[in-house]
Every structure is written in structure tokens, then in C-alpha cells.
mmCIF file with all atom_site columns, C-alpha atoms and ligand atoms in Angstrom:
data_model
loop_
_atom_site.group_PDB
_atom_site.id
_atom_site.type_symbol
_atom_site.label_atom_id
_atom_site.label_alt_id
_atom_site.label_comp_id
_atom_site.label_asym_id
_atom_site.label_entity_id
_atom_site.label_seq_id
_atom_site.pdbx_PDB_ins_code
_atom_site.Cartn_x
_atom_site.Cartn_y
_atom_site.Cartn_z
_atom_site.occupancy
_atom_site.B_iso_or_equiv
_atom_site.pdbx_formal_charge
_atom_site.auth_seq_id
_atom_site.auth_comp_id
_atom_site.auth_asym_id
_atom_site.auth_atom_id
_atom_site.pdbx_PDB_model_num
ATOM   1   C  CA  . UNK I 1 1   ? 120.289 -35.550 9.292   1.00 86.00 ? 1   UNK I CA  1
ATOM   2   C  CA  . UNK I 1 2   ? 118.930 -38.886 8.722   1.00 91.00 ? 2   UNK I CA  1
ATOM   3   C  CA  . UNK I 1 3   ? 119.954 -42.408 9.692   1.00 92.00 ? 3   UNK I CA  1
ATOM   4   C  CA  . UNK I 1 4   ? 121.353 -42.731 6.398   1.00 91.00 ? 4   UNK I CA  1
ATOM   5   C  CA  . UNK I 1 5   ? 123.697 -39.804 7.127   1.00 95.00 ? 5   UNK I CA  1
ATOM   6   C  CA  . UNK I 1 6   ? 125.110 -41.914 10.731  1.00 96.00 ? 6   UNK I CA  1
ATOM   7   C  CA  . UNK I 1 7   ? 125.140 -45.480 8.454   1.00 94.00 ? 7   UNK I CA  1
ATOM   8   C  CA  . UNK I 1 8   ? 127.345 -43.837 5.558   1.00 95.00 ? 8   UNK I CA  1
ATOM   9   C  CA  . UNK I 1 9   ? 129.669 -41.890 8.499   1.00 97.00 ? 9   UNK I CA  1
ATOM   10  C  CA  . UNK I 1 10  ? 130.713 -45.536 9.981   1.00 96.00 ? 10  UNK I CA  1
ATOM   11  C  CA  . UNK I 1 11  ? 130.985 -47.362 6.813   1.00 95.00 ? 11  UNK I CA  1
ATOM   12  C  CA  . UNK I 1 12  ? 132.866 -44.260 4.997   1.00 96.00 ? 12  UNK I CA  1
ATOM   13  C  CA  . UNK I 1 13  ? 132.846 -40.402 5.064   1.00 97.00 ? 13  UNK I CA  1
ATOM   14  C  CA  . UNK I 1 14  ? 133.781 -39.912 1.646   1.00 96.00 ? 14  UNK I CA  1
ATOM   15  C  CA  . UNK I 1 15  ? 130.943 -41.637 0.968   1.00 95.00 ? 15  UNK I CA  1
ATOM   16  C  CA  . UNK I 1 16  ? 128.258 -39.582 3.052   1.00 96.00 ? 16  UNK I CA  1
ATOM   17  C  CA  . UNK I 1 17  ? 129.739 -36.595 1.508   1.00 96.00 ? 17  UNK I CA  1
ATOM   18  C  CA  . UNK I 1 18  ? 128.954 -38.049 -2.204  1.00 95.00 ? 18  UNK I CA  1
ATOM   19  C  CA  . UNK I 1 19  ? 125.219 -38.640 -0.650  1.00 93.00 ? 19  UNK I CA  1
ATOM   20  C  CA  . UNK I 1 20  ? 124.617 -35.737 0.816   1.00 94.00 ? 20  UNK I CA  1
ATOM   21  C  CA  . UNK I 1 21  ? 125.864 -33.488 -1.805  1.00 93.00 ? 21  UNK I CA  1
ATOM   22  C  CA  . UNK I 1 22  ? 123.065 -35.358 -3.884  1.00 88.00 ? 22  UNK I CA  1
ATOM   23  C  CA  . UNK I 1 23  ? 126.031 -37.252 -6.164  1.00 87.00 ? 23  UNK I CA  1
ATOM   24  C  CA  . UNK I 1 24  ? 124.017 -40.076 -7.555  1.00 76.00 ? 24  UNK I CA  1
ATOM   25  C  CA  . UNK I 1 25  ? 125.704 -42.715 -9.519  1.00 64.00 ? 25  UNK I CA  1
ATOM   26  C  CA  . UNK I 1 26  ? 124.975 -46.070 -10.773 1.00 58.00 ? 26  UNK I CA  1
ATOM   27  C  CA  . UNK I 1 27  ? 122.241 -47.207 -8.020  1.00 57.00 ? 27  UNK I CA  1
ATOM   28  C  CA  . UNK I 1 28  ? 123.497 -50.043 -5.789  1.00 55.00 ? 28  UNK I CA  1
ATOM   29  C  CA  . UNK I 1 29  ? 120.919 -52.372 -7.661  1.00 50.00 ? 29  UNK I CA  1
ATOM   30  C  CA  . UNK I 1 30  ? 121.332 -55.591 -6.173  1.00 52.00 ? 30  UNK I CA  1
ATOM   31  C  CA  . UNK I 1 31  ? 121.178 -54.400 -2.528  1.00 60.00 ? 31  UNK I CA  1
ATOM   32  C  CA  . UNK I 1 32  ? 118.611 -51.889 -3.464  1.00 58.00 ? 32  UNK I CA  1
ATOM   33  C  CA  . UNK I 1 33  ? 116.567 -54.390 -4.594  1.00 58.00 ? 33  UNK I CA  1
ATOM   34  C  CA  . UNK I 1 34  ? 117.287 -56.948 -2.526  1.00 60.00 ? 34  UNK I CA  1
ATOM   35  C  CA  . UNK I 1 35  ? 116.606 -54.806 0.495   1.00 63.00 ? 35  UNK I CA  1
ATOM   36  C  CA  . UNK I 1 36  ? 113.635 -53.197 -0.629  1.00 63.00 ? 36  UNK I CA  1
ATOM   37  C  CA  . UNK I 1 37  ? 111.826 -56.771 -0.824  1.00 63.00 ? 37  UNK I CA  1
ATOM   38  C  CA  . UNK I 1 38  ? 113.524 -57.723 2.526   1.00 65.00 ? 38  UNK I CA  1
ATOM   39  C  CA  . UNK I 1 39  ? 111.763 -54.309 3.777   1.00 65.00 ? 39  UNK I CA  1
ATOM   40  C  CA  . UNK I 1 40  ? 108.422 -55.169 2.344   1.00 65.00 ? 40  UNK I CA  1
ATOM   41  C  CA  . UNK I 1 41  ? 108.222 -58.672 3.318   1.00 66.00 ? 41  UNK I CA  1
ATOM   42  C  CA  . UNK I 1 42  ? 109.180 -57.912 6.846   1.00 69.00 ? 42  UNK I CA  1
ATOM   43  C  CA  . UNK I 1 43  ? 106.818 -57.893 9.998   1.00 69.00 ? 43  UNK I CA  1
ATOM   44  C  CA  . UNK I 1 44  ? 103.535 -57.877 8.310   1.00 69.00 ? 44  UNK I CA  1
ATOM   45  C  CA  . UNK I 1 45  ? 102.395 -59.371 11.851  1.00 71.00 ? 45  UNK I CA  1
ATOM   46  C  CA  . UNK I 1 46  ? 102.902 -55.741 13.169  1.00 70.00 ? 46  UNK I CA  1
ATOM   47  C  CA  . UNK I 1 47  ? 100.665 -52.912 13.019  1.00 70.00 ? 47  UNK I CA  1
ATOM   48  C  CA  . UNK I 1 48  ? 103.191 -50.464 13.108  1.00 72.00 ? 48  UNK I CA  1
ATOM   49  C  CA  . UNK I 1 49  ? 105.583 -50.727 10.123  1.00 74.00 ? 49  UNK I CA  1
ATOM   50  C  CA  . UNK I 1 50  ? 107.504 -48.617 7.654   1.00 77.00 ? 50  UNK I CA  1
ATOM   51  C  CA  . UNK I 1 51  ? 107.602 -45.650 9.820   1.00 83.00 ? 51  UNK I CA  1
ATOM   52  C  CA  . UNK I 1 52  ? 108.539 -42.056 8.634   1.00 86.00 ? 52  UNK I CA  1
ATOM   53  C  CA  . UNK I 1 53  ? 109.366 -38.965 11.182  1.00 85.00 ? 53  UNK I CA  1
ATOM   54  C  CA  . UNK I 1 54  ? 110.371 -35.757 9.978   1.00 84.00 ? 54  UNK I CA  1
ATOM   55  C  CA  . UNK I 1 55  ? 112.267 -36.982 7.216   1.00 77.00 ? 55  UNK I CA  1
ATOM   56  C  CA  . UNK I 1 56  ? 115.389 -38.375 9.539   1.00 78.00 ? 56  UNK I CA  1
ATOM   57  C  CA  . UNK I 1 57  ? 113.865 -41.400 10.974  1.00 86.00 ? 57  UNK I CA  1
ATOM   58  C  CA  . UNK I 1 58  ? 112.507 -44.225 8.947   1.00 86.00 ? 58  UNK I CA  1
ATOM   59  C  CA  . UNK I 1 59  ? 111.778 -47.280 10.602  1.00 88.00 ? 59  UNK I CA  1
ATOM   60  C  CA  . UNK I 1 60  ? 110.922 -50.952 9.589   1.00 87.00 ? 60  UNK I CA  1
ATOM   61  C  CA  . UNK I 1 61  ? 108.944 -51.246 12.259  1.00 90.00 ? 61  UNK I CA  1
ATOM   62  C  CA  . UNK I 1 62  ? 107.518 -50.566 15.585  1.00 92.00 ? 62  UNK I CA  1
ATOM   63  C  CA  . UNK I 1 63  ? 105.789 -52.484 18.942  1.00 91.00 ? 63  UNK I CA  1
ATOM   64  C  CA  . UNK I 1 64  ? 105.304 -52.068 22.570  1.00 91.00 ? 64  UNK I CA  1
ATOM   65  C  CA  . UNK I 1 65  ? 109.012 -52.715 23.339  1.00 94.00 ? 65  UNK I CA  1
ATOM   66  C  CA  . UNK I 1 66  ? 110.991 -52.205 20.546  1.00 95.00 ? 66  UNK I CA  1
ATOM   67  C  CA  . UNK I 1 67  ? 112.072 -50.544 17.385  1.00 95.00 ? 67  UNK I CA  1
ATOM   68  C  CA  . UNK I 1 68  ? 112.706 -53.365 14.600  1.00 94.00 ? 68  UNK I CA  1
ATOM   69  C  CA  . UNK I 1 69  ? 115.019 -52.833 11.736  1.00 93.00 ? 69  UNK I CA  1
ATOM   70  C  CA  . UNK I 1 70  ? 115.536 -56.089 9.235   1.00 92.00 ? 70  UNK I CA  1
ATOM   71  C  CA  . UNK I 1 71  ? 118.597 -56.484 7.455   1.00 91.00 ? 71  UNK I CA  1
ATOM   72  C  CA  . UNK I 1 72  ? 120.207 -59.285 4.909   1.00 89.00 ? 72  UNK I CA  1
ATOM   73  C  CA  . UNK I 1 73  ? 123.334 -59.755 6.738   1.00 90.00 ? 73  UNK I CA  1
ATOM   74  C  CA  . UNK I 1 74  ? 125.473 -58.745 9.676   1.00 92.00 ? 74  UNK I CA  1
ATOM   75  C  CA  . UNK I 1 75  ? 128.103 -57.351 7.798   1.00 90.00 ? 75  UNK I CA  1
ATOM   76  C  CA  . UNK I 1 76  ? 127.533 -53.838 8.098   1.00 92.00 ? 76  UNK I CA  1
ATOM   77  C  CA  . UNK I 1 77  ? 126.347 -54.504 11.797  1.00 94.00 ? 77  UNK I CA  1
ATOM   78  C  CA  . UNK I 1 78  ? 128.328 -51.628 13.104  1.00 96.00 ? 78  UNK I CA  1
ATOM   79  C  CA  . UNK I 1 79  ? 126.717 -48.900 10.688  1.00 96.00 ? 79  UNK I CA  1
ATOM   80  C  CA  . UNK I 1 80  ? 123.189 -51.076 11.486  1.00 96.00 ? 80  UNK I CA  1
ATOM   81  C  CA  . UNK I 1 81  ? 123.245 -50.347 15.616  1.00 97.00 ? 81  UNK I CA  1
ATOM   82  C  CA  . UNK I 1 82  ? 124.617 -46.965 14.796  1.00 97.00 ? 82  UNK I CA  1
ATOM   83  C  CA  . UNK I 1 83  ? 121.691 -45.944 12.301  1.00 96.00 ? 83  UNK I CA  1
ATOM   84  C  CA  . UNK I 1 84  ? 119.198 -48.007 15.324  1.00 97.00 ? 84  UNK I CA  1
ATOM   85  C  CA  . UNK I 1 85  ? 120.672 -46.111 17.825  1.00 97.00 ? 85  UNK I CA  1
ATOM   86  C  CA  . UNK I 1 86  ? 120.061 -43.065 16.008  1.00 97.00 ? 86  UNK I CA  1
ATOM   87  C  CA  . UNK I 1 87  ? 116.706 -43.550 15.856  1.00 95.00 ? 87  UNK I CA  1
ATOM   88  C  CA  . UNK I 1 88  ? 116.452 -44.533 19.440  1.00 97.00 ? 88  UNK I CA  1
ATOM   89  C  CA  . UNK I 1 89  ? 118.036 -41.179 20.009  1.00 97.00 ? 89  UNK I CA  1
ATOM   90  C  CA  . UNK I 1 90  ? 115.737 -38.925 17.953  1.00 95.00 ? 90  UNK I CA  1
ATOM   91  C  CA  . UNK I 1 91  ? 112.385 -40.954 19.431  1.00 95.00 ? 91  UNK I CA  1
ATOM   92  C  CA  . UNK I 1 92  ? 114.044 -40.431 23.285  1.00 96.00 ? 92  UNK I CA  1
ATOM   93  C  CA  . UNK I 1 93  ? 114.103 -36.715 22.045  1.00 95.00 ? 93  UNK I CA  1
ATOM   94  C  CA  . UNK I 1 94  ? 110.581 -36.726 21.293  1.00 94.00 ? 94  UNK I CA  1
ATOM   95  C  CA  . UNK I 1 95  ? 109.277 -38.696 24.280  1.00 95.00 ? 95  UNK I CA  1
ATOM   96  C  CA  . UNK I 1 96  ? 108.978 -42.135 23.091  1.00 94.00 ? 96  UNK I CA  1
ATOM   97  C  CA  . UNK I 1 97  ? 111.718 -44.601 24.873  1.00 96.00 ? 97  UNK I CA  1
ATOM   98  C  CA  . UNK I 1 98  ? 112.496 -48.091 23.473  1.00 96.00 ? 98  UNK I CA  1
ATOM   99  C  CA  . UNK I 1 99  ? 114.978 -51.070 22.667  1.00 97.00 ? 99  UNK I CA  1
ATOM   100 C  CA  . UNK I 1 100 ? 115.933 -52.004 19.708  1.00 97.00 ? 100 UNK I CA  1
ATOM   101 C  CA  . UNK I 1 101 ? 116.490 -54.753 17.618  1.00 96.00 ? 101 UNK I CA  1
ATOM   102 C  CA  . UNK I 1 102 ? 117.862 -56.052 14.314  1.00 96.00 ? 102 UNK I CA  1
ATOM   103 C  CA  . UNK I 1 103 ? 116.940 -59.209 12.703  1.00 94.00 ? 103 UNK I CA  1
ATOM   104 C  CA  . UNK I 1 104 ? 119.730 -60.290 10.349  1.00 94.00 ? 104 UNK I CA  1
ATOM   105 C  CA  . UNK I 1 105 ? 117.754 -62.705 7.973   1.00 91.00 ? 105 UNK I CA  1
ATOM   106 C  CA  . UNK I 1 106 ? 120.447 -64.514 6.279   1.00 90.00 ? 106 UNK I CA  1
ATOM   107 C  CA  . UNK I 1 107 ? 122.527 -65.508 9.382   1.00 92.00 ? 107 UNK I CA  1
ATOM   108 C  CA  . UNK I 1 108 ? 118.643 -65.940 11.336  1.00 92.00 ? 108 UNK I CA  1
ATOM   109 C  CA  . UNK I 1 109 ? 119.710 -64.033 14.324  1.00 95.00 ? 109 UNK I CA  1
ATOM   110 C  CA  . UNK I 1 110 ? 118.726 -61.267 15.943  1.00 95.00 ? 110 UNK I CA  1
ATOM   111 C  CA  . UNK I 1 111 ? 120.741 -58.102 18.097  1.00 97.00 ? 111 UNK I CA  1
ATOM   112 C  CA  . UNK I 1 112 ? 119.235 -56.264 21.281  1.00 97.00 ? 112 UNK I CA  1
ATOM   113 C  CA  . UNK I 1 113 ? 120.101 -52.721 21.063  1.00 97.00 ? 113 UNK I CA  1
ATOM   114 C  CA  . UNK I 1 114 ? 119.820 -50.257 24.161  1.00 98.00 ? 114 UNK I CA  1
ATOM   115 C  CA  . UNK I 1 115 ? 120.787 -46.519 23.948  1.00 98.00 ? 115 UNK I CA  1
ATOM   116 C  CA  . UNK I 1 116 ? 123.572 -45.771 26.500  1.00 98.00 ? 116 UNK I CA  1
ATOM   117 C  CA  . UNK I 1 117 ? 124.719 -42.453 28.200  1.00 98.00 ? 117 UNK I CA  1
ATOM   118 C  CA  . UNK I 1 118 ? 127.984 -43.271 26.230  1.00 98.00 ? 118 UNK I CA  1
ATOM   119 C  CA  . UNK I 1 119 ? 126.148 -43.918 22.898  1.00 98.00 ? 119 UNK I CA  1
ATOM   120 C  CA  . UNK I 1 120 ? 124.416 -40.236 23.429  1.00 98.00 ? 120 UNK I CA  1
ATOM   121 C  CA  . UNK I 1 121 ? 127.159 -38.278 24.221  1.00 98.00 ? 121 UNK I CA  1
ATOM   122 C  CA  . UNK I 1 122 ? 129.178 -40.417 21.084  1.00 98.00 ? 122 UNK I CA  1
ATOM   123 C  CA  . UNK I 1 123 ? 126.000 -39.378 18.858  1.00 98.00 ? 123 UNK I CA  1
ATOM   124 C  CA  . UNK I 1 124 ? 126.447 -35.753 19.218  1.00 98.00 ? 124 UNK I CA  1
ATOM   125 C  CA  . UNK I 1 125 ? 129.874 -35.851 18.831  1.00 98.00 ? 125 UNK I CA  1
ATOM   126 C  CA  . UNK I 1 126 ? 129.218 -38.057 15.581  1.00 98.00 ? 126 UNK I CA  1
ATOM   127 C  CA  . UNK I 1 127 ? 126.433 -35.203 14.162  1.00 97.00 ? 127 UNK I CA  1
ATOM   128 C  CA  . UNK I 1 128 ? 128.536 -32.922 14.822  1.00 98.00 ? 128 UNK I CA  1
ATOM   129 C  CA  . UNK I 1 129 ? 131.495 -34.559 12.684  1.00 98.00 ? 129 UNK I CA  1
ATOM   130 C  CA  . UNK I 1 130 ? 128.753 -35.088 10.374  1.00 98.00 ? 130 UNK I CA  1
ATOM   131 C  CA  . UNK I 1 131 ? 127.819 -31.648 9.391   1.00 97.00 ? 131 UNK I CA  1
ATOM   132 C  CA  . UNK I 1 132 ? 131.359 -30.456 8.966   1.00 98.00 ? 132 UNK I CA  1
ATOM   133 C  CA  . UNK I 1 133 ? 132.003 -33.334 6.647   1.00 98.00 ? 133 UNK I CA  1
ATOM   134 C  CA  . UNK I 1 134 ? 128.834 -32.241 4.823   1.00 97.00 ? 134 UNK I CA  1
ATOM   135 C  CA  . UNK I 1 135 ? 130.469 -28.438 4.898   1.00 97.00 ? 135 UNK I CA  1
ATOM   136 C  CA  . UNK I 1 136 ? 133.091 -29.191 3.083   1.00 97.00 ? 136 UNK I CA  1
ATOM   137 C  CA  . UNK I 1 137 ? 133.970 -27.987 -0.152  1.00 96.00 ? 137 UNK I CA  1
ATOM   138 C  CA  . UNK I 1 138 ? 135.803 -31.110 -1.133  1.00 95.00 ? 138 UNK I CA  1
ATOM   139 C  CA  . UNK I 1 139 ? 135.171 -34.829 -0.542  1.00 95.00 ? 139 UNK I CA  1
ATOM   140 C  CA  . UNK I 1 140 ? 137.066 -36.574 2.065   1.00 96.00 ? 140 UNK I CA  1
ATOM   141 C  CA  . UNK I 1 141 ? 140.185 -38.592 0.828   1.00 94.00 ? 141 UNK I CA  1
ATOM   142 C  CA  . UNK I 1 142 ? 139.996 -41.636 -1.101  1.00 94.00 ? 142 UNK I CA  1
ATOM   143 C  CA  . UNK I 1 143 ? 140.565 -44.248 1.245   1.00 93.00 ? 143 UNK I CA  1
ATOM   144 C  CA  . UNK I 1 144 ? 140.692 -48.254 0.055   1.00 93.00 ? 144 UNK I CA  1
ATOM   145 C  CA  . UNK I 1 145 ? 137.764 -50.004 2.158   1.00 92.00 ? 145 UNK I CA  1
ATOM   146 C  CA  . UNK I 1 146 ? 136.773 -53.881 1.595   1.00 90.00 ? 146 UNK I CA  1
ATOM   147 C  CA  . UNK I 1 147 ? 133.508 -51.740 1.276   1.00 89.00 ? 147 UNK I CA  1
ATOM   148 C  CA  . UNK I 1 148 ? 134.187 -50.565 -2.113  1.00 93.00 ? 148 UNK I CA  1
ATOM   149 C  CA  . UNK I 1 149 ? 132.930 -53.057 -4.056  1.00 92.00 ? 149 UNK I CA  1
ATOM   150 C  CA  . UNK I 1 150 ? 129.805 -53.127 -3.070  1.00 87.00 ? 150 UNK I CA  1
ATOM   151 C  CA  . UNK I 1 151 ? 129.472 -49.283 -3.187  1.00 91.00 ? 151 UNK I CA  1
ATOM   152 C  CA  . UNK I 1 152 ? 127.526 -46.979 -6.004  1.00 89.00 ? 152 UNK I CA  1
ATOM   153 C  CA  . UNK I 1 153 ? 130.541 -44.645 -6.313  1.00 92.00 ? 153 UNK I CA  1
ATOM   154 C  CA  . UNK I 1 154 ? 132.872 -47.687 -6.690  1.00 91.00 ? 154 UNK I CA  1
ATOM   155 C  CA  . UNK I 1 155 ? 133.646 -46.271 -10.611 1.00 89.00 ? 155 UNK I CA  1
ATOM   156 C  CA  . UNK I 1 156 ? 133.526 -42.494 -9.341  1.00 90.00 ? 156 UNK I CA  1
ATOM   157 C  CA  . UNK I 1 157 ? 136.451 -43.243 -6.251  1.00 93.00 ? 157 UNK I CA  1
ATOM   158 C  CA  . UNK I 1 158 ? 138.631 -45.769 -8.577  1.00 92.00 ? 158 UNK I CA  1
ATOM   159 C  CA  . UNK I 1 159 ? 138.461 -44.310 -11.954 1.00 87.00 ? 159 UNK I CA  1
ATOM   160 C  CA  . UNK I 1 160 ? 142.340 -43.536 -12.673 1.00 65.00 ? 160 UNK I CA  1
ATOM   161 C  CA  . UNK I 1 161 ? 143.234 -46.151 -9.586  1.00 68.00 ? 161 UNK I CA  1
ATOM   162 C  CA  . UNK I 1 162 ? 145.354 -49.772 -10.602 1.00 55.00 ? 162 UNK I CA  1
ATOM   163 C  CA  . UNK I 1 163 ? 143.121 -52.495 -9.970  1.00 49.00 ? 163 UNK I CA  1
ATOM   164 C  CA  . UNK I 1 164 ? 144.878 -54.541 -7.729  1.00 46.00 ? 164 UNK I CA  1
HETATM 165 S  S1  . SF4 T 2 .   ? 133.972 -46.500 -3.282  1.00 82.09 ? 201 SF4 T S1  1
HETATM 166 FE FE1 . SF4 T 2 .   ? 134.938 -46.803 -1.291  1.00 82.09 ? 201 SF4 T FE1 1
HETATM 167 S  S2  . SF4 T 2 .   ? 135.996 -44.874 -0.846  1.00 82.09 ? 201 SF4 T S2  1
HETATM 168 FE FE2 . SF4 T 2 .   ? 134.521 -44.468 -2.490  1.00 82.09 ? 201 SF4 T FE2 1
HETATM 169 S  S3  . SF4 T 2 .   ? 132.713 -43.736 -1.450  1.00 82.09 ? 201 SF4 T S3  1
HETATM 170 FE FE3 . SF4 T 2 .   ? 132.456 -45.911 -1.727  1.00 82.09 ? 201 SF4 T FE3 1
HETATM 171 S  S4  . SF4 T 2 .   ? 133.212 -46.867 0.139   1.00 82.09 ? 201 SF4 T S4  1
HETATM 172 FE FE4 . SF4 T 2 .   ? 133.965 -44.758 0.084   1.00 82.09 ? 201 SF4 T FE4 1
#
């Protein structure tokens, strides 16, 4: 389970099934890209960035107070605290306890983040959901999003679907 695995459960389960069934289509090159410069660009001031644990938790960065993730825009901000709270979760588990916060670049704002009772006991339940969606056989439904778009299995999900 990674943060990846909580982002793609609130933007779409059909789509963390795709990704975790390793179903890799055209690359979301753009965002990819875009993202990967925003990554590399982003607190070079702090000591502790670009941090991998155990494979699940990857983070932009870390300080005394807070766990920093840097994003382009706010428009995925759900999945964003959702993946941040995630990793607040996994470091509580391991001892560490901190904030944290997202810097949207493009709007120049930023979001505090604290980990709640409520968001623990809703981040079990959501892991839980998450490994039987990754259990089953077949893909969730093909449900319209305003996602799609933007999304690397756009052609895979709409291929036989009117355009509208
Ligand atoms: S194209 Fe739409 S329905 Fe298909 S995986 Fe992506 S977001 Fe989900």
C-alpha cells in the first residue's frame, strides 16, 4: 500500500485497480513531467527532501514540524490531504508525529494538515476497501468522472463509449 494506492481510491477505484494490477498505458506525460520538475525544484532550502520508507511513503519533504508535499494545483486537493494524511499515518505508526502541509504552487497557497482520530479510524476503513478492490478479479465499473481526461487509461475506459 502506498500513497499512490489512497490518491487513486479518492479520485477513482477503477483506476487504482488498473495501477495496481500493473496496467500501464500511455503515461500521463504532461503531469508526469510537469510534476516531476515541480518535485525537483521544490524545497532545496531543506535538508530533508525526497523521502522514501518502505516503499509506501514517499515524501517531498521533511522539517522539525511538518511533512511538505508540493503540488501544481488544488484540484485534486481531496486525494492530496488523503495521500498526506496517509503518510502522517504510517510515520505516527513508526514513532515520528507531525503536521502536514501542501503548497499548491499555481494558486500560491498553502493547506495545514493534522491527522484526526476520525481521519485514522476513516484510513483503515479506506485500506481495507483498498485491498478488496485490489482482490478483485475484474475492474470496478466504468464510471464518467470530470477526471477522465486527464487520466492515462482515458483510451482504455472510453474505447467503444460516444464522445459526448
Ligand atoms: S478514465 Fe476515468 S473511469 Fe477510467 S480509470 Fe481514469 S478516471 Fe477512472
Amino acid at each position: 500500500m502506498s500513497g499512490l494506492h489512497v490518491q487513486y481510491y479518492i479520485v477513482c477505484k477503477r483506476k487504482l485497480w488498473l495501477y495496481a494490477k500493473n496496467i500501464n498505458l500511455a503515461p500521463e506525460n504532461d503531469k508526469v513531467m510537469e510534476g516531476a520538475i515541480l518535485h525537483e525544484r521544490a524545497y532545496r532550502q531543506i535538508k530533508e527532501r525526497d523521502i522514501h520508507i518502505d516503499n509506501q511513503i514517499q515524501i517531498d519533504a521533511m522539517d522539525k514540524y511538518y511533512v511538505r508535499e508540493v503540488k501544481n494545483s488544488s484540484k485534486m486537493n481531496e486525494a492530496d490531504r488523503w495521500q498526506l494524511l496517509f503518510y502522517l499515518y504510517e510515520l505516527k505508526k513508526r514513532g515520528v508525529e507531525k503536521k502536514g502541509l501542501i503548497q499548491y504552487t499555481k494558486e500560491k497557497k498553502t493547506q495545514e494538515v493534522e491527522l484526526t482520530h476520525e481521519d485514522i479510524a476513516r484510513l483503515d476503513k479506506m485500506m481495507n476497501e483498498i485491498e478488496q478492490i485490489i482482490d478483485c478479479v475484474q475492474p470496478p465499473k466504468f464510471v464518467k468522472k470530470r477526471y477522465c481526461p486527464n487520466c492515462a487509461y482515458h483510451d482504455f475506459c472510453f474505447a467503444g463509449e460516444e464522445s459526448e
